[in-house]
Short mmCIF file of C-alpha atoms in Angstrom, two decimals:
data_model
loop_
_atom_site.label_atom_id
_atom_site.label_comp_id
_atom_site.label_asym_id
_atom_site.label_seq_id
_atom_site.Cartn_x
_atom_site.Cartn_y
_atom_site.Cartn_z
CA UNK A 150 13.76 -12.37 -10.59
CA UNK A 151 17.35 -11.82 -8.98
CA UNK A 152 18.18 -10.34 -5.89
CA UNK A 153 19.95 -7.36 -6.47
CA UNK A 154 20.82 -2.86 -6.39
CA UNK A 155 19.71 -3.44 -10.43
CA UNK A 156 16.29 -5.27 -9.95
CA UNK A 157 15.78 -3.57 -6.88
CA UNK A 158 16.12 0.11 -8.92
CA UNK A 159 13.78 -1.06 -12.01
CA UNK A 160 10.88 -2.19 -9.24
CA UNK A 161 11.61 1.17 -7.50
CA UNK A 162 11.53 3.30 -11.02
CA UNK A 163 8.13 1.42 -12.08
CA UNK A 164 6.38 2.32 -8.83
CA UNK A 165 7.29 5.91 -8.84
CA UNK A 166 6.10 5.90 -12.63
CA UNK A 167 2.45 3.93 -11.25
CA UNK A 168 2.14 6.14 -8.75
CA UNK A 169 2.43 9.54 -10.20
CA UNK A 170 0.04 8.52 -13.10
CA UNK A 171 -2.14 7.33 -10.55
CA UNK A 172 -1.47 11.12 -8.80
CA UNK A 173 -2.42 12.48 -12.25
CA UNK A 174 -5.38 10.92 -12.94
CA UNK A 175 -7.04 10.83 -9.56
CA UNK A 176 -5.81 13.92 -7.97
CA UNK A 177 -8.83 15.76 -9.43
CA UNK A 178 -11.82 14.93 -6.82
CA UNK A 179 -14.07 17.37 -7.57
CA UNK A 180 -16.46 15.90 -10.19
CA UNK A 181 -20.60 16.14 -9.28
CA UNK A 182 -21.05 13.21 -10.82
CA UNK A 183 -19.47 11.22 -7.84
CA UNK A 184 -22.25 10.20 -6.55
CA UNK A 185 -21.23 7.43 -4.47
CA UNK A 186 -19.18 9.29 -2.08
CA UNK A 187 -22.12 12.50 -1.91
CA UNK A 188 -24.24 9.47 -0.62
CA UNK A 189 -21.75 8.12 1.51
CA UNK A 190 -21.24 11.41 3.43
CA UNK A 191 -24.57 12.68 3.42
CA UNK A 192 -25.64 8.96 5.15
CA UNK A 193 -22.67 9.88 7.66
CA UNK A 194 -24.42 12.85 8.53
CA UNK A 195 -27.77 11.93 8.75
CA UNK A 196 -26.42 9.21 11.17
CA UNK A 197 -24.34 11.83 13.00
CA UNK A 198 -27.19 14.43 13.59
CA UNK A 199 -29.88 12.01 14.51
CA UNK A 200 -31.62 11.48 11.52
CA UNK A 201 -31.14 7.91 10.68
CA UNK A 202 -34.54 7.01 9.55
CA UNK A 203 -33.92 9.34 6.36
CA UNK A 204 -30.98 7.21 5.23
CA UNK A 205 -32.76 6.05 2.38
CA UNK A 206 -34.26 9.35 1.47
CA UNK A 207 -33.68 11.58 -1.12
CA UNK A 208 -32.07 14.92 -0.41
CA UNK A 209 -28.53 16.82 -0.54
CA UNK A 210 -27.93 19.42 -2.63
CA UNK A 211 -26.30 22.63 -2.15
CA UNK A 212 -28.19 23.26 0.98
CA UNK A 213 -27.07 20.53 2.50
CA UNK A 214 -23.50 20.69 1.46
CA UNK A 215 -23.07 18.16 -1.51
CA UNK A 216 -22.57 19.08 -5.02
CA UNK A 217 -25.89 17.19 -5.99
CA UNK A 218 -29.47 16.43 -5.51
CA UNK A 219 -29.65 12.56 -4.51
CA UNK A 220 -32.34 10.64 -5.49
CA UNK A 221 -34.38 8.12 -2.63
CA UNK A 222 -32.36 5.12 -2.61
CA UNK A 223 -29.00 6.61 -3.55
CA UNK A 224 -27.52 5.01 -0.46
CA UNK A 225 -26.99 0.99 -1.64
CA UNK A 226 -25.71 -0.42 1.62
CA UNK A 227 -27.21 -1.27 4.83
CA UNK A 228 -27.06 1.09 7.53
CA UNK A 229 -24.60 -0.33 9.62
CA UNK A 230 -21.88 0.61 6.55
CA UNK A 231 -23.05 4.40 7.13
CA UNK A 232 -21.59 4.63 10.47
CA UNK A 233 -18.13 4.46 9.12
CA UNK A 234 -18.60 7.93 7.40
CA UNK A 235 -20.05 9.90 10.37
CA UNK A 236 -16.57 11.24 11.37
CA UNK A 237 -16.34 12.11 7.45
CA UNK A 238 -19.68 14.07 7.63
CA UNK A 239 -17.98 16.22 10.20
CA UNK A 240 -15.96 18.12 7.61
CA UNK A 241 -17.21 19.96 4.72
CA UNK A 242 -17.95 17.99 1.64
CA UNK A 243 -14.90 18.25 -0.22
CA UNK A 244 -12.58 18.23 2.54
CA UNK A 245 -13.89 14.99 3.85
CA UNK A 246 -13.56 13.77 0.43
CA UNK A 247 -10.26 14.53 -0.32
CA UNK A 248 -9.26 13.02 3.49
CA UNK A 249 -10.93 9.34 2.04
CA UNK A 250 -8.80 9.94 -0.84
CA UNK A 251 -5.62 9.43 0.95
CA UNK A 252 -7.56 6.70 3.07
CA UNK A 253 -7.92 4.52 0.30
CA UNK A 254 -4.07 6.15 -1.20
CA UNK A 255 -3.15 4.05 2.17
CA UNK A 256 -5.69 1.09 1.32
CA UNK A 257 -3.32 0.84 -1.47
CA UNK A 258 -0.39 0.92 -0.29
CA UNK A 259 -1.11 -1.66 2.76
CA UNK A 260 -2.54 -3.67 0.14
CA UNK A 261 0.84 -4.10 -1.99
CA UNK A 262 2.56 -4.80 1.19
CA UNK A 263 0.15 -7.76 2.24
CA UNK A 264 0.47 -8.94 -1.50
CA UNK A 265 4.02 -8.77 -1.20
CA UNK A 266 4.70 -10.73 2.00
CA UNK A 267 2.10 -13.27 1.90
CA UNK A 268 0.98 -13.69 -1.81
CA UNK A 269 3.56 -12.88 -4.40
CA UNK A 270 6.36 -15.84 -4.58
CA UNK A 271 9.66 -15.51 -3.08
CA UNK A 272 11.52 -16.24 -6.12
CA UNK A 273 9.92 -12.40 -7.39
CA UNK A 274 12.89 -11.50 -5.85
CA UNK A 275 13.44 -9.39 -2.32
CA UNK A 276 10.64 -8.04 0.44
CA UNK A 277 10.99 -4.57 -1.00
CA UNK A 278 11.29 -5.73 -5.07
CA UNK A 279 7.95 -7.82 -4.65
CA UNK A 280 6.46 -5.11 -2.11
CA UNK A 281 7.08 -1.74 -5.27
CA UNK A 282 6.08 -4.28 -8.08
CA UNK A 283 3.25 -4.92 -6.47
CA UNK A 284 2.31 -1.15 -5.92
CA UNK A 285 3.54 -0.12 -9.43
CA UNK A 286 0.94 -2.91 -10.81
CA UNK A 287 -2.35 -1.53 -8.03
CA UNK A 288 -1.08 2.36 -8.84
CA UNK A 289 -1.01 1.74 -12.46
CA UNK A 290 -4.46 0.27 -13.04
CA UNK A 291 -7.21 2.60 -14.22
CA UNK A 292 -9.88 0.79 -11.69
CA UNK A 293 -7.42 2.26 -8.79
CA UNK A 294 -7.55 5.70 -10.57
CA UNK A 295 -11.28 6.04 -10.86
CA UNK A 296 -11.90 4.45 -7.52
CA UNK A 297 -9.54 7.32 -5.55
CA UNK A 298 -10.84 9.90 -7.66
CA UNK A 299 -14.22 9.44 -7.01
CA UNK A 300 -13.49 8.43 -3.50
CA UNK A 301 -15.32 4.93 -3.70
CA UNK A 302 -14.72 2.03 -1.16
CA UNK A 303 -13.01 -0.44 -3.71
CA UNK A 304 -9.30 0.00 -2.18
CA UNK A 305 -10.80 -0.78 1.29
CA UNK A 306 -12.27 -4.11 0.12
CA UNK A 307 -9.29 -4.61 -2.00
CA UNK A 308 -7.11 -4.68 0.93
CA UNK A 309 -9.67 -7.14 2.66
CA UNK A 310 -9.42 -9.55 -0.58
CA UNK A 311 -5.72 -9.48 -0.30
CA UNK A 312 -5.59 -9.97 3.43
CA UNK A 313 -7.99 -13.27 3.00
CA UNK A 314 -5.76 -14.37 0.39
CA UNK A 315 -2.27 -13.92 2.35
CA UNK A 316 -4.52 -15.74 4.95
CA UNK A 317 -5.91 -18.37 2.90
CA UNK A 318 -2.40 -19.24 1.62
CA UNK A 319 -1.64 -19.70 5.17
CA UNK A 320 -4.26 -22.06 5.82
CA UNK A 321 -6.19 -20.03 8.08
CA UNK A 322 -9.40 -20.40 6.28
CA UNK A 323 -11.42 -19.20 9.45
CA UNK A 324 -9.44 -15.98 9.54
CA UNK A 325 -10.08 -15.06 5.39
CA UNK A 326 -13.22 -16.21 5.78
CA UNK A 327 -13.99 -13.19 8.48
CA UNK A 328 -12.31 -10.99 6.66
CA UNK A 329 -14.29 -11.76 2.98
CA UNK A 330 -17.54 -11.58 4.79
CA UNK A 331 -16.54 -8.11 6.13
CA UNK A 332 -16.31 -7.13 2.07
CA UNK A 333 -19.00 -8.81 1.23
CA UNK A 334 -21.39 -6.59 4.08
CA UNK A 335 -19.88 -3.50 1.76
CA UNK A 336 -19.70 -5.03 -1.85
CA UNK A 337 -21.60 -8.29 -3.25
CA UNK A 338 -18.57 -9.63 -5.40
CA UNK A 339 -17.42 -11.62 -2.31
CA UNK A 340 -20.18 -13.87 -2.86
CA UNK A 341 -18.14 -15.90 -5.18
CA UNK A 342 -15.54 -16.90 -2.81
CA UNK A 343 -18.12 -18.07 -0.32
CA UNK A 344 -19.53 -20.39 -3.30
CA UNK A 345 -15.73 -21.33 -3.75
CA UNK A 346 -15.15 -22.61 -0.59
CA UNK A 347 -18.36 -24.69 -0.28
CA UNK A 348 -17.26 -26.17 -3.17
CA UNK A 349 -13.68 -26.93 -1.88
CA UNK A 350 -15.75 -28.28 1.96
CA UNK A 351 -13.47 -25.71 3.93
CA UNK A 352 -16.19 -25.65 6.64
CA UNK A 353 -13.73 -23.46 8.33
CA UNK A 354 -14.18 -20.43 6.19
CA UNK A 355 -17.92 -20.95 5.94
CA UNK A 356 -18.38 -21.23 9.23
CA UNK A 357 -16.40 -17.50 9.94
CA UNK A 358 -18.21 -16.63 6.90
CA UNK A 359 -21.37 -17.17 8.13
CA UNK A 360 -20.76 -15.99 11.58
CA UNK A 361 -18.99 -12.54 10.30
CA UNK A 362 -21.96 -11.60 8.09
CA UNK A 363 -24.69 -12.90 10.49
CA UNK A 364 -22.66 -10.79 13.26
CA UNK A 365 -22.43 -7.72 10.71
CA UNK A 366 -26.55 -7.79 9.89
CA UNK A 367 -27.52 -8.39 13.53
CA UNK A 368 -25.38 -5.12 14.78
CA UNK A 369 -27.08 -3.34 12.02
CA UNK A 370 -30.54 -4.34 13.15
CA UNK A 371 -29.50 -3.61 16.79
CA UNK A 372 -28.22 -0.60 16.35
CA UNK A 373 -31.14 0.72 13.88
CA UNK A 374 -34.05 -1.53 13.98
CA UNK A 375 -36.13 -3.50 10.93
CA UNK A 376 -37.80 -0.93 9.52
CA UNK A 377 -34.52 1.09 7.84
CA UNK A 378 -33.33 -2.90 6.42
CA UNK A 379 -36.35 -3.22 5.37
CA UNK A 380 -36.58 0.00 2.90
CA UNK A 381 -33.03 -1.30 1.78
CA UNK A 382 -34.66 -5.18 1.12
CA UNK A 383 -37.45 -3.07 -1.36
CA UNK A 384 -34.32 -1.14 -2.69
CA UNK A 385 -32.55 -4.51 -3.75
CA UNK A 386 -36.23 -6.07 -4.57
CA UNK A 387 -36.68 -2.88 -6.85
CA UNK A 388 -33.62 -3.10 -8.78
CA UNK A 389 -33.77 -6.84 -9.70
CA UNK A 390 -33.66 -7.71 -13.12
CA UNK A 391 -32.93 -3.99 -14.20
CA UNK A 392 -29.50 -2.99 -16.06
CA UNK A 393 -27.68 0.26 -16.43
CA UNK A 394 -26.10 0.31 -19.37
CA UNK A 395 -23.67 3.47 -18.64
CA UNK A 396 -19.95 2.49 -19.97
CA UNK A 397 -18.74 1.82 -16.45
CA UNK A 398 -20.64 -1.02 -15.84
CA UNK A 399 -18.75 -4.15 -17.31
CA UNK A 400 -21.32 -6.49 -16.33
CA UNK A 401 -22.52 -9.73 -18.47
CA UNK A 402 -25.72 -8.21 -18.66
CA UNK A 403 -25.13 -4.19 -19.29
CA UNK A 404 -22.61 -5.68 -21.81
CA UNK A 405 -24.69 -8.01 -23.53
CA UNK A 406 -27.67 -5.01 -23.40
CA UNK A 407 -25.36 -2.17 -25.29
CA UNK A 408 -24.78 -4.93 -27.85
CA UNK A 409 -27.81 -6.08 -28.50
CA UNK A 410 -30.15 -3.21 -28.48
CA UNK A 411 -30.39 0.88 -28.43
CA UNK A 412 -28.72 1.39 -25.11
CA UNK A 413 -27.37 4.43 -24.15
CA UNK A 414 -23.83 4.50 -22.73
CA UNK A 415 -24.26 7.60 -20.44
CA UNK A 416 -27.41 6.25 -19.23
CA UNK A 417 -27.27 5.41 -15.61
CA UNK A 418 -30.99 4.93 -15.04
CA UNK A 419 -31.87 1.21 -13.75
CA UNK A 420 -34.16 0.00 -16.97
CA UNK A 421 -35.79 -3.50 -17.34
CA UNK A 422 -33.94 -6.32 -18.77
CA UNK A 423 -35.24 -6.97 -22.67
CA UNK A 424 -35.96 -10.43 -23.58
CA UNK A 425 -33.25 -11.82 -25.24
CA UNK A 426 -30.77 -9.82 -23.46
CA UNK A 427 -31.98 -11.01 -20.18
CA UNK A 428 -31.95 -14.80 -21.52
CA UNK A 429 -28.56 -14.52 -23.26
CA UNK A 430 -26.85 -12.58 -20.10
CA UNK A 431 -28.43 -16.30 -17.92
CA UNK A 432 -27.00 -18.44 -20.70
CA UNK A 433 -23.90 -16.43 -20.43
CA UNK A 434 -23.38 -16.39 -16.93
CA UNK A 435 -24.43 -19.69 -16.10
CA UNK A 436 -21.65 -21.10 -18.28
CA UNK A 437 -19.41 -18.91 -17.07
CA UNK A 438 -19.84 -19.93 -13.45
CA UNK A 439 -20.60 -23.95 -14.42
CA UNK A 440 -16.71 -24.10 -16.07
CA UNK A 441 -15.20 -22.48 -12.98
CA UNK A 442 -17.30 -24.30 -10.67
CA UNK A 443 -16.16 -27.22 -12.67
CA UNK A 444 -12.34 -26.11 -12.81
CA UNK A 445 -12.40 -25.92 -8.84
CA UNK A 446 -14.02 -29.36 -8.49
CA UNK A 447 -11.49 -31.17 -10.61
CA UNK A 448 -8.89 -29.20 -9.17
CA UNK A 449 -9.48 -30.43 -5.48
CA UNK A 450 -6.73 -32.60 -4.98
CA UNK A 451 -4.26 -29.16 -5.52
CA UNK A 452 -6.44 -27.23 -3.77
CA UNK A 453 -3.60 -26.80 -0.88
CA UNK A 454 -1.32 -25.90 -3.83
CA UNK A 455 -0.47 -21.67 -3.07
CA UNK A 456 -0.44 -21.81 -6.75
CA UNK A 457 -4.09 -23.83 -7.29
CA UNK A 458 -5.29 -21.50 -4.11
CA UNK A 459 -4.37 -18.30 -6.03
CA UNK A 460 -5.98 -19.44 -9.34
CA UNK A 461 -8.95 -20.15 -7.73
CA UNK A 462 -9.15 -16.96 -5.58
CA UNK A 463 -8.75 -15.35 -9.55
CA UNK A 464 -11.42 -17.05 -11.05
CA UNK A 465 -14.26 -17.10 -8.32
CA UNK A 466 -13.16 -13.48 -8.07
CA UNK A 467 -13.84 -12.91 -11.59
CA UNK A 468 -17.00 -15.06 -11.84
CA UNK A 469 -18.28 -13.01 -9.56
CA UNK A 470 -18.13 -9.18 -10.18
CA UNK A 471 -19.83 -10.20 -14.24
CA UNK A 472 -22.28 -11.96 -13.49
CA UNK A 473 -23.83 -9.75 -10.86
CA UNK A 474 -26.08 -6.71 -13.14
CA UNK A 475 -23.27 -4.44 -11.23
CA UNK A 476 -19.85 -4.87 -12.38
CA UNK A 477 -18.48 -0.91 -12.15
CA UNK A 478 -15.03 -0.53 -13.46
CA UNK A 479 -13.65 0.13 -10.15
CA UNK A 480 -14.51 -3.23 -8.75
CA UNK A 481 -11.87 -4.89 -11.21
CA UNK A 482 -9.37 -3.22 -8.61
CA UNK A 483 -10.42 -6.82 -6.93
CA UNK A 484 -8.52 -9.02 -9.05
#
């Protein structure tokens, strides 16, 4: 792409298009069925008043200031992640939620800026050409819609993908590393790029990787002791080999489930794995990760390429959110 006043005015046109569609279709916050962000606020709060051992409990409600009723275990991540909504849990319900929404409206925007000065090639044309295609491409997505509507913490670990990546390119594997094991303490998807870079030997990153998320677990544990982890191990243990087979989960196995059986698609009630969709979503998934673990392994020799680096980054990202049983439509704000 040229440098020049035309380019520079079509980049500029696309991003104000991207972003008030993504104004439109997120603007609305309001929805009870948001349940991740009712969780996330009523953890904050529980923290904030000195109830921290009922993290994991059910409760909320109108009494206690969220639209909804939460079931015991509606909070999926360990406690430590809870701390960073006790300012949140200050303000009332909707207020705090409509606050995260332009949180992650600046997630977004940081994150086409780091994609624009250390990802996207030069030859895309100037700083400020690469820096509005980038945000007319995030702004336009419907994963970046849902996930600022229903104030989840995708754009957050978005903008800690993109920063390891910018990094990565860089060659400071130590530095991505820290930052993908901070996403990976919030969201599992991460795990992929871990597996990547044992693959590729880039002790580097796994040593940072290991460090950050040992680091992360043991403040957790410090700050609130075994027996809160250990409610969210049985949480984890509990949902193993279940699906929810509600539309929004794009997963191998909710996919391979509403195809091959009665499955509801406004179901979001963890059920057992049937038979053959539980051996057909491992047959799946296994291949899928065998011919990108296979692609990177060739591939070695280019791995320094930024051009190898980025594929790679692609594929273990994509390997990763389907063949977890999670795979919400949100998360594909990640690649």
């Amino acid at each position: 792409m040229k440098h020049g006043a035309g380019p520079l005015l079509l980049a500029l046109v696309a991003a104000l298009f991207a972003c008030g569609l993504l104004a439109v279709r997120s603007w609305k916050i309001d929805h009870d069925y948001s349940i991740d962000f009712q969780a996330y606020w009523l953890g904050g709060q529980r923290l904030a008043s000195g109830h921290a051992a009922d993290l994991y409990a059910p409760g909320g409600g109108e009494a206690s200031g969220t639209p909804r009723q939460l079931v015991a275990g509606e909070f999926k991540n360990i406690p430590l992640v809870a701390t960073a909504f006790m300012p949140l849990s200050r303000l009332p319900y909707l207020t705090a939620k409509r606050v995260f929404w332009w949180i992650n409206l600046a997630a977004v925007a940081a994150t086409a800026l780091v994609l624009a000065l250390g990802v996207l090639p030069a030859h895309w044309g100037s700083g400020w050409q690469r820096f509005l295609l980038a945000l007319a491409a995030l702004a336009v997505m419907a994963p970046t819609h849902i996930a600022l509507r229903h104030a989840q913490t995708t754009p957050l670990i978005t903008l800690l993908f993109s920063g390891a990546l910018a990094l990565a390119l860089r060659g400071r594997d130590a530095a991505a590393g820290l930052l993908l094991a901070g996403a990976l303490l919030v969201k599992w998807p991460a795990w992929s790029l871990a597996a990547a870079d044992l693959l590729r030997g880039r002790k580097h990153a796994l040593l940072a990787w290991t460090a950050g998320l040992a680091g992360g677990v043991a403040l957790s544990l410090i700050l609130f002791g075994p027996a809160l982890h250990i409610t969210y191990l049985q949480g984890v243990v509990e949902n193993a080999g279940t699906v929810m087979t509600g539309h929004n989960n794009q997963s191998v196995a909710a996919v391979v489930t509403r195809l091959t059986g009665d499955a509801p698609v406004y179901d979001w009630t963890p059920r057992p794995l049937a038979p053959v969709a539980r051996g057909l979503s491992a047959v799946l998934s296994l291949t899928l990760l065998l011919i990108v673990a296979v692609a990177l392994w060739r591939s070695r020799q280019r791995a320094s390429t930024r051009r190898s680096r980025r594929l790679e980054f692609a594929a273990a990202s994509a390997a990763g959110l389907v063949v977890l049983p999670l795979a919400w439509d949100h998360y594909f704000m990640l690649l």
